[in-house]
Short mmCIF file of C-alpha atoms and ligand atoms in Angstrom, two decimals:
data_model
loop_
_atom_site.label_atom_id
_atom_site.label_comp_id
_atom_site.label_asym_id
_atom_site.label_seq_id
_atom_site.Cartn_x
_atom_site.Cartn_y
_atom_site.Cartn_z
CA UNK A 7 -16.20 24.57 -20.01
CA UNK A 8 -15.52 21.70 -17.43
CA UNK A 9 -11.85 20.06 -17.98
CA UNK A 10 -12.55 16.62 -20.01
CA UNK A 11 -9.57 14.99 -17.82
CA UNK A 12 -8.91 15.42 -13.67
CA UNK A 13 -6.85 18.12 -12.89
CA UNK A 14 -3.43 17.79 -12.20
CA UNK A 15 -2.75 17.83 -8.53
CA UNK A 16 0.78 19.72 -7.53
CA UNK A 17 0.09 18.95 -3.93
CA UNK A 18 2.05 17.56 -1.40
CA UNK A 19 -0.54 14.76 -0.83
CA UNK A 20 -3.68 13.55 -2.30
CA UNK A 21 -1.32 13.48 -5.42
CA UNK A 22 -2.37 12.55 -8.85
CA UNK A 23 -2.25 8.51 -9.07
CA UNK A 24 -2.08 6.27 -12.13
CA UNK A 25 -5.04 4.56 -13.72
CA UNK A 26 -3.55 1.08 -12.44
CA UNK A 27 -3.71 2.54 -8.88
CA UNK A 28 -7.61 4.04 -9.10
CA UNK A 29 -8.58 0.66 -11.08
CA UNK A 30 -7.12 -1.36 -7.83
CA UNK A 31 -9.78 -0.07 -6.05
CA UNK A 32 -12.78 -0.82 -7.63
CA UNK A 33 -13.12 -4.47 -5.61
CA UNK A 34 -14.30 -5.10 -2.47
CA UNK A 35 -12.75 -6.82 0.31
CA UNK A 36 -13.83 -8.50 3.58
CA UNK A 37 -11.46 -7.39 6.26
CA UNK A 38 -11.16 -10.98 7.93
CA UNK A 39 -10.77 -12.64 4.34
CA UNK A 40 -7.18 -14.30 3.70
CA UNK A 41 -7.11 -12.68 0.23
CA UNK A 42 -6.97 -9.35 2.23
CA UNK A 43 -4.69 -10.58 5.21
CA UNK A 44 -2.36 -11.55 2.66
CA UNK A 45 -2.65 -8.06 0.95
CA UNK A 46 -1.73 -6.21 4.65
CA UNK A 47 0.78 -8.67 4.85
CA UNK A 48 2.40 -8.15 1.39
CA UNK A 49 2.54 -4.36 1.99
CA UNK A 50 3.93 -4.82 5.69
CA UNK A 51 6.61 -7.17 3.72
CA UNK A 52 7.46 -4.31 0.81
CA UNK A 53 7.32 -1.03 3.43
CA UNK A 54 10.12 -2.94 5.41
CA UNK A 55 11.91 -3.66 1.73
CA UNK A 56 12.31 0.04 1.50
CA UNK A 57 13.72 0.94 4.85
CA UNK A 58 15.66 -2.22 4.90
CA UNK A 59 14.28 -2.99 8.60
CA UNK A 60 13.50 -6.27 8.48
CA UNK A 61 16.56 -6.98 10.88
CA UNK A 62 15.54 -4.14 13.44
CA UNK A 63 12.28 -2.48 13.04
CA UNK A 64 8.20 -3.83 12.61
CA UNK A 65 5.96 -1.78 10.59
CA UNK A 66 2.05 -0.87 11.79
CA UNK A 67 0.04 0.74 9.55
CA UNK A 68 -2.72 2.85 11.02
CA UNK A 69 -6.11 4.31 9.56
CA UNK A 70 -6.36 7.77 9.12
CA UNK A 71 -4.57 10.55 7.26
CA UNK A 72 -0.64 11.02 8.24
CA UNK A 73 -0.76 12.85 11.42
CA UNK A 74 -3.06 10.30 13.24
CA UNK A 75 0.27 8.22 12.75
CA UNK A 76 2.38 10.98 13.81
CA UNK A 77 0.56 11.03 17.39
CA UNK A 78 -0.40 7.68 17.54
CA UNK A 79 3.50 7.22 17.13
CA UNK A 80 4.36 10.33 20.00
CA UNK A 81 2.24 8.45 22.35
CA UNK A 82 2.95 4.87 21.58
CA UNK A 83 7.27 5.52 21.50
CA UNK A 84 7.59 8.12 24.13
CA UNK A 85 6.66 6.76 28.04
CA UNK A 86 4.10 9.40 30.09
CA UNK A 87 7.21 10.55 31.72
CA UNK A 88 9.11 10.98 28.89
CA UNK A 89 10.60 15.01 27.25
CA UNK A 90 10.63 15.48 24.30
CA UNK A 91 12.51 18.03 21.81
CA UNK A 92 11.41 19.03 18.76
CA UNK A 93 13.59 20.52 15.89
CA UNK A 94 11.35 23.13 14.69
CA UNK A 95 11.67 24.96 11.05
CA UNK A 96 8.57 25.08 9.33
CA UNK A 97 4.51 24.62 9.81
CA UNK A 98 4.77 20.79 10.40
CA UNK A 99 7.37 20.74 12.90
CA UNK A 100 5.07 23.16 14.84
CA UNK A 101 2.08 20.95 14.42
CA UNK A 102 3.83 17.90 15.62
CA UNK A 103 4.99 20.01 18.89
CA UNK A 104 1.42 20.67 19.14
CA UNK A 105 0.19 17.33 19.27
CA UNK A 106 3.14 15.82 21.68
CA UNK A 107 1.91 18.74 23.98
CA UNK A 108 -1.90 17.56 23.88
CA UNK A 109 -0.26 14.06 24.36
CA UNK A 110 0.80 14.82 27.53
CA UNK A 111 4.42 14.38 26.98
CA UNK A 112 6.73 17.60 28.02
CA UNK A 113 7.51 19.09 25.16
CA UNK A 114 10.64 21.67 24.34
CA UNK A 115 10.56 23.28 21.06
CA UNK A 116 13.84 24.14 19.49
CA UNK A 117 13.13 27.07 16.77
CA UNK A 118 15.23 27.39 13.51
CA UNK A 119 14.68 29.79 10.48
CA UNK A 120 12.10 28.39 7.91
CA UNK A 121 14.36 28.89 5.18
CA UNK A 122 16.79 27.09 6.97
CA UNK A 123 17.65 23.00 7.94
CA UNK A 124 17.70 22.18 11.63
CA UNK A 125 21.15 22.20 12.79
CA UNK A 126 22.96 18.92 14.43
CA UNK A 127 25.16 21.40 16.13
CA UNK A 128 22.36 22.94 18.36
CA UNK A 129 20.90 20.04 18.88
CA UNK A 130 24.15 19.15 20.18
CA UNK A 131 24.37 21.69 22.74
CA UNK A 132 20.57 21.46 23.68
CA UNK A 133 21.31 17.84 24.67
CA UNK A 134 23.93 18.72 26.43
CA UNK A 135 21.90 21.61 28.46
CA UNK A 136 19.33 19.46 29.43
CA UNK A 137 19.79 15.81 30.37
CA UNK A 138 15.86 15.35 30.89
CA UNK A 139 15.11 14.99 27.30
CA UNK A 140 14.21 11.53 26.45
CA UNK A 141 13.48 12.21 22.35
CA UNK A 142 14.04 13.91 19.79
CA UNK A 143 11.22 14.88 17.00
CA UNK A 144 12.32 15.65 14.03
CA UNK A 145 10.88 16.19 10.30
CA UNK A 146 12.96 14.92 7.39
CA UNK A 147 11.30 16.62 4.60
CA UNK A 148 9.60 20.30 6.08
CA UNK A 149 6.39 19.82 3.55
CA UNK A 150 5.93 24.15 4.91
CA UNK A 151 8.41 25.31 2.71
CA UNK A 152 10.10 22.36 1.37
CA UNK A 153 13.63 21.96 3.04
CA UNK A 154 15.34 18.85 3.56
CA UNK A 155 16.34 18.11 6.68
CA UNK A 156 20.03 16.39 7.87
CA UNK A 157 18.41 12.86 9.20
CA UNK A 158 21.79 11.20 9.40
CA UNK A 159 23.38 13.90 11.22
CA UNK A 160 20.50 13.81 13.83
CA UNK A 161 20.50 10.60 13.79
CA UNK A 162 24.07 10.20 14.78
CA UNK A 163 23.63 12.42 17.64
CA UNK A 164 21.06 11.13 19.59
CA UNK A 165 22.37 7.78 19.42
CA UNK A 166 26.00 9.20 20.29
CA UNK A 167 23.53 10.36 23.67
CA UNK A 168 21.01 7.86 23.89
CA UNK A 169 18.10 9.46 23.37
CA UNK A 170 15.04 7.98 21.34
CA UNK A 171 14.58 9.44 17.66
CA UNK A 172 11.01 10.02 16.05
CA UNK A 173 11.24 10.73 12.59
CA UNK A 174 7.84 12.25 10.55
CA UNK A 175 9.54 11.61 6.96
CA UNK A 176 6.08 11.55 5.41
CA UNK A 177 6.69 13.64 2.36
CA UNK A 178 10.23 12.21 2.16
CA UNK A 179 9.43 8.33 2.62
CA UNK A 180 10.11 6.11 -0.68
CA UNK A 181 12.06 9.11 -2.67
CA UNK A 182 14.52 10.17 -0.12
CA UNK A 183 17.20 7.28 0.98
CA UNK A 184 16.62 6.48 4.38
CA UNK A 185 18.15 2.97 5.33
CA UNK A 186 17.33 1.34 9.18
CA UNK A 187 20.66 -0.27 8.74
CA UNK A 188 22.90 3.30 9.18
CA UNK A 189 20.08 5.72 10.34
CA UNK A 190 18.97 4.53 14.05
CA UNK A 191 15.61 5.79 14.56
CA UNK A 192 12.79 4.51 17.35
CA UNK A 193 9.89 5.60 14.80
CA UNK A 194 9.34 6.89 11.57
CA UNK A 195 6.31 7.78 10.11
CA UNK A 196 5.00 7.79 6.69
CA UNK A 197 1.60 7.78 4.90
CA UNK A 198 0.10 5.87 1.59
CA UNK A 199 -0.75 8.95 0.02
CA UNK A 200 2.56 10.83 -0.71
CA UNK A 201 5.24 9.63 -2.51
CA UNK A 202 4.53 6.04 -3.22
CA UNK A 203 1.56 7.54 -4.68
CA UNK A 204 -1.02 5.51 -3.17
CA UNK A 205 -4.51 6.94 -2.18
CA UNK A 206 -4.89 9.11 1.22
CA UNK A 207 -6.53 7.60 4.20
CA UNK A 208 -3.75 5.46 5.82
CA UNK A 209 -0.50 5.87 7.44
CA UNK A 210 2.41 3.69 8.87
CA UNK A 211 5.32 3.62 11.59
CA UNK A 212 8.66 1.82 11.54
CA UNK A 213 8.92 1.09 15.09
CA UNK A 214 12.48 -0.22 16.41
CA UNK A 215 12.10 -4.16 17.71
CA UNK A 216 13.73 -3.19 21.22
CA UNK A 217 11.92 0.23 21.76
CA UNK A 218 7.95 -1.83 20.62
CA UNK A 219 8.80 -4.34 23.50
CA UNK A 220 9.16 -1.57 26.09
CA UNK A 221 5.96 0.38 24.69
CA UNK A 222 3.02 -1.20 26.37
CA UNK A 223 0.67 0.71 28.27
CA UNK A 224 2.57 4.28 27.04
CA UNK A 225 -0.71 5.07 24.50
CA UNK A 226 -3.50 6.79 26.45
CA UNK A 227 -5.55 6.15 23.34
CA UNK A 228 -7.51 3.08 22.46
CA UNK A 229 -7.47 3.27 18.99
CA UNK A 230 -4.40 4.67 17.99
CA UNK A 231 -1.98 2.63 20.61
CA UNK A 232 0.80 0.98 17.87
CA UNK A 233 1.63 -1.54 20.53
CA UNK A 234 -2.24 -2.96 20.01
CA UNK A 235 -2.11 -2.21 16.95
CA UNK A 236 0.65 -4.46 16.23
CA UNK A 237 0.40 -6.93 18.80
CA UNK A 238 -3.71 -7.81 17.15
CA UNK A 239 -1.91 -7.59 13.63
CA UNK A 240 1.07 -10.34 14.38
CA UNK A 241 -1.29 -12.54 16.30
CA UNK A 242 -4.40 -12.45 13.96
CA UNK A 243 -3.00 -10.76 10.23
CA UNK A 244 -6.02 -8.62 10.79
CA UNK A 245 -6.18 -5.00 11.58
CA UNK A 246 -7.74 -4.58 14.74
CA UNK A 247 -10.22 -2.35 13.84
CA UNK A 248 -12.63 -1.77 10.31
CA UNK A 249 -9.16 -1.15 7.60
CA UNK A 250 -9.40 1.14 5.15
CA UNK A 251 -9.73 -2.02 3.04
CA UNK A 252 -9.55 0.17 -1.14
CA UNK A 253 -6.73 2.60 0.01
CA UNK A 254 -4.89 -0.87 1.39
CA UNK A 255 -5.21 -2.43 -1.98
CA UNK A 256 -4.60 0.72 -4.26
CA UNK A 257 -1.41 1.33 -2.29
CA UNK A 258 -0.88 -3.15 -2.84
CA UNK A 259 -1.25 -1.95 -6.71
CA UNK A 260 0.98 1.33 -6.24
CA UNK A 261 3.75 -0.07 -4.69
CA UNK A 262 3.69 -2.81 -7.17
CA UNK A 263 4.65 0.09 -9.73
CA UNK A 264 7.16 1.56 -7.84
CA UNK A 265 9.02 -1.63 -7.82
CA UNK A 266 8.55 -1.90 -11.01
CA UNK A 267 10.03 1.57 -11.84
CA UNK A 268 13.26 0.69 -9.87
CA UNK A 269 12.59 1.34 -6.64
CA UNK A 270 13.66 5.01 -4.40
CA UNK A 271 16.50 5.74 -6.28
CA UNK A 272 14.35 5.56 -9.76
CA UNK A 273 11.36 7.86 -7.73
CA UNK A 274 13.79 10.26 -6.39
CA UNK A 275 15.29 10.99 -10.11
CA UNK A 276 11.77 11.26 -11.35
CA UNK A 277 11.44 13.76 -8.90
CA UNK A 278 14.18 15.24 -9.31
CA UNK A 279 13.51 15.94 -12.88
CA UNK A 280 10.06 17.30 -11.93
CA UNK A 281 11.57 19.60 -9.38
CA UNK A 282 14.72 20.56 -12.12
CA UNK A 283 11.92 21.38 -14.48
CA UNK A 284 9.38 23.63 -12.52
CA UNK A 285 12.42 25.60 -11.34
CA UNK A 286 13.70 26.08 -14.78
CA UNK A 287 10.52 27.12 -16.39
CA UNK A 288 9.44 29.56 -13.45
CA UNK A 289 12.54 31.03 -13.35
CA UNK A 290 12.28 31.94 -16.95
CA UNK A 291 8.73 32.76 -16.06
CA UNK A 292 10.57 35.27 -13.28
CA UNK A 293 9.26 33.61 -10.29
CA UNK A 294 11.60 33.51 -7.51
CA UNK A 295 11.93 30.26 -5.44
CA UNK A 296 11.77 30.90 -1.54
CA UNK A 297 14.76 28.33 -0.63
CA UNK A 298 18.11 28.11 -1.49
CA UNK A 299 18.92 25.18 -3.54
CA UNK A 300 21.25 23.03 -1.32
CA UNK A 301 18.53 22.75 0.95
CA UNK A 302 14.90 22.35 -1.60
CA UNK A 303 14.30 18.86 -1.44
CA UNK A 304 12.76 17.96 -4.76
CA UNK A 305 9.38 17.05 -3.22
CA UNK A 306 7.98 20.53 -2.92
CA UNK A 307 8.88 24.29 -4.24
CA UNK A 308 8.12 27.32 -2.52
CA UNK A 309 7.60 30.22 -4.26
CA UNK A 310 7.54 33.84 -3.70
CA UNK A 311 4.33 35.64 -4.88
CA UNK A 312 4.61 38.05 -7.96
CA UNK A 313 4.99 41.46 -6.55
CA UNK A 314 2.33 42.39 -9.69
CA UNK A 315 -0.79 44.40 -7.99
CA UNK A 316 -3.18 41.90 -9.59
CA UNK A 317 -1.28 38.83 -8.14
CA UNK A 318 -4.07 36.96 -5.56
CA UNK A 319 -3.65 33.72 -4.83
CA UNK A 320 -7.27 32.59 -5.34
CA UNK A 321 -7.72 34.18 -8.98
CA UNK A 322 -4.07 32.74 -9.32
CA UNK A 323 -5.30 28.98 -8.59
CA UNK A 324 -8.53 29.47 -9.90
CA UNK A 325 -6.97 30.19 -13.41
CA UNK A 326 -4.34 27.52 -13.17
CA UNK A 327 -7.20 25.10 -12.53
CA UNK A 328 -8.52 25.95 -15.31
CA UNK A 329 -5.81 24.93 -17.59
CA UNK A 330 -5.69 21.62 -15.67
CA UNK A 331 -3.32 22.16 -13.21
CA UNK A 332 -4.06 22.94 -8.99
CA UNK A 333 -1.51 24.60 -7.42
CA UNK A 334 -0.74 24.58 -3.36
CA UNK A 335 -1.34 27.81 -1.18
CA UNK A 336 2.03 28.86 0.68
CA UNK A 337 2.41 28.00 4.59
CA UNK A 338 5.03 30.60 5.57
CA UNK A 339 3.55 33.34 8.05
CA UNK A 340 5.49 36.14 7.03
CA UNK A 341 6.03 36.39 3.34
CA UNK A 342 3.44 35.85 0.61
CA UNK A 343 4.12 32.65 -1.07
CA UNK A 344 2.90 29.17 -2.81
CA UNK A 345 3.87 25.91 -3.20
CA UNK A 346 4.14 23.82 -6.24
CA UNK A 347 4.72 19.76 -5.72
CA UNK A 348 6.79 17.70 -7.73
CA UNK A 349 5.65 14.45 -6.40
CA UNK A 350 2.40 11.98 -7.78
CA UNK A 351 2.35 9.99 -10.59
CA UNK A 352 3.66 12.69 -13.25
CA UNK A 353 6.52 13.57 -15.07
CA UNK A 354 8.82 16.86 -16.87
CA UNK A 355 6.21 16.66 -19.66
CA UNK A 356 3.37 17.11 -16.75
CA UNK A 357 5.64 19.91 -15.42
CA UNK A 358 6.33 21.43 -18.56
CA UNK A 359 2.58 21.44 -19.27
CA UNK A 360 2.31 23.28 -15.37
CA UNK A 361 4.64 26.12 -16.07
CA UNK A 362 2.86 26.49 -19.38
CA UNK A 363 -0.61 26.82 -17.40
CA UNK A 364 1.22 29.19 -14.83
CA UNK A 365 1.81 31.59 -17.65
CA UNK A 366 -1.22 31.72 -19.12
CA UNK A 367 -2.99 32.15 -15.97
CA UNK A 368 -0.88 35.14 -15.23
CA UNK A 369 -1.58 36.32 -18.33
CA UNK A 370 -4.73 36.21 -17.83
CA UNK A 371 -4.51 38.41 -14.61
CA UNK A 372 -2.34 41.26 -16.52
CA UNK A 373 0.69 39.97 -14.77
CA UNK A 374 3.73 40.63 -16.72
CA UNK A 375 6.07 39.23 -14.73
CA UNK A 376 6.73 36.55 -11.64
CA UNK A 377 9.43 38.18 -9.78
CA UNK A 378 9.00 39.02 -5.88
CA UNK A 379 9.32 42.42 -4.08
CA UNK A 380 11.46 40.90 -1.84
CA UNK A 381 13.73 38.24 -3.01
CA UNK A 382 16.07 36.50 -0.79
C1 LIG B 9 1.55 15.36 4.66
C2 LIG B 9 2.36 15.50 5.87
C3 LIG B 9 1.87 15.09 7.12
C4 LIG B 9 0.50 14.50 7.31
O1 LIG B 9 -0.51 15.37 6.97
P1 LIG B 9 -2.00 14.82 6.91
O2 LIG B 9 -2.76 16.00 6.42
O3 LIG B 9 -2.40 14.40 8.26
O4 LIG B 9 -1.99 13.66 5.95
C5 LIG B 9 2.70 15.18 8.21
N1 LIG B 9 3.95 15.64 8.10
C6 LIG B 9 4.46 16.04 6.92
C7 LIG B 9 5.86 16.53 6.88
C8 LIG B 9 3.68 16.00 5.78
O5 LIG B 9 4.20 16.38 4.60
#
């Protein structure tokens, strides 16, 4: 029998939204109109609220899903000639290397453990081995396996050496406190569909006043160059080219709400409830999480697979959808895992009502018990 309700989606991003958020949507809007410059404008005005960047940093949105802003922001920040270094722990880290390297921009990975943060420290010393690098490339929250990364501390170092800072905090962005005025960053990068629990289909960088001015030219793209971008958007209100006019609005209508709720400090306990809750209830369930705790940022939990013959991810998912719930396959390369959000537009009783559809649907595959073969 179909489910009578949409399934609740555990997923880093499309995330279950409210009702207020999918009604915003149901209009339509002509891109030119003033009713819809003054929308952009409103969320331009509220993004730079939550970074408190008004003093130092713009804000361009961009179509697309997060990592068109991710490269559009590589290109647009970093000059041709520039090197950059990328703290690497997890899936997304690797995927942003990737796309510096297609950029054109000389790239220099720095590896750490998955199940570990980046460390300041190496940084540190890689700075100091190699004067060429211009920026640094960092991800606050590692969506792969869920760690949190030390911003601040990376933060303070390349401004102690003067190198640029590009921050993809897209899973991290509106519940994690990240504040312009004592974090220096050149960009940072987040998206409508995570946790202000808008809609997918747009994203947005902070861009630092003094670093936009020296950015012309830098893009080798037409359509994803921020300094156009922004330029078109100060000078006309208008996004330069068609905007993705209902995901504009429903984010309008969802960052409406999270004001409303009390801002990042109010989403981040939410979260952290969430995240407190699945733990609890899949640790009773004897499911072993994959991170230590200091480091789990309560946006997304990584879990070891049941050592249970029977365990297979697809049955796993397929039976946890049907009790109105879809979990998140795992990302790590070497151990068999999945991932379980806490973020969207949900609460402990939603998580509650998750751990309760994890057990039946192991259960229903004969499997006793949750715990790992291998836990760390
Ligand atoms: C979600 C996410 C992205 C963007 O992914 P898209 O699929 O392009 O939306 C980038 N970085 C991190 C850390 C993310 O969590």
């Amino acid at each position: 029998m179909p489910l009578h309700r949409d399934a609740i989606l555990l997923t880093p991003g499309p995330l279950t939204t409210s009702l207020r958020t999918k009604l915003a949507m149901l209009r339509d809007w002509g891109s030119w109109d003033a009713d819809f410059i003054a929308v952009t404008a409103s969320v331009r005005n509220s993004l730079l609220d939550i970074v408190h960047g008004h003093d130092s940093h713009v804000v361009v949105p961009l179509q697309g899903s997060g990592t068109f802003s991710v490269e559009a922001a590589v290109a647009t920040v970093v000059p041709r000639a520039g090197h950059v270094l990328v703290l690497d722990n997890g899936a997304y880290c690797k995927r942003a290397a990737k796309l510096s390297t297609l950029m054109g921009r000389r790239t220099t990975v720095l590896p750490f453990d998955d199940a570990q943060a980046v460390s300041p420290q190496a940084l540190e010393t890689a700075l100091q081995a190699d004067a060429s690098i211009s920026h640094v490339l960092m991800i606050h929250c590692e969506t792969g396996a869920g760690v949190l990364n030390p911003l601040q501390a990376v933060a303070d170092v390349c401004e102690r050496h003067g190198k640029g800072l590009v921050v993809d905090a897209m899973s991290s962005f509106g519940a994690l406190p990240i504040d312009a005025r004592s974090t220096r960053f050149d960009a940072l990068i987040a998206a409508s569909g995570k946790c202000l629990e808008g809609v997918p289909g747009m994203g947005f960088v902070f861009v630092r006043k003094e670093v936009l001015a020296t950015c012309e030219g830098n893009s080798q793209s037409l359509a994803m160059d921020l300094f156009d971008q922004h330029a078109y958007m100060e000078k006309t209100g208008q996004w330069r080219f068609t905007p993705p006019t209902h995901v504009l609005v429903a984010l309008h209508e969802a960052i409406a709400q999270f004001v409303e709720e009390g801002g990042q400090s109010a989403r981040l306990a939410r979260y952290q409830a969430n995240c407190d809750t699945l733990l609890r209830g899949m640790a009773a369930l004897g499911f072993v999480a994959f991170l230590p705790a200091a480091i789990q940022a309560p946006i997304i939990v990584t879990f070891h697979a049941p050592a249970h013959a029977a365990y297979e991810f697809k049955k796993f998912y397929d039976a946890a959808k049907r009790h109105g719930f879809i979990l998140y396959p795992g990302k790590l390369t070497q151990i068999e895992t999945f991932r379980v959000g806490c973020i969207g537009a949900i609460g402990t009783v939603e998580m509650e009502q998750a751990v309760h559809a994890v057990a039946l649907a192991m259960q229903e595959l004969g499997i006793a018990h949750g715990a790992p073969t291998s836990a760390r």
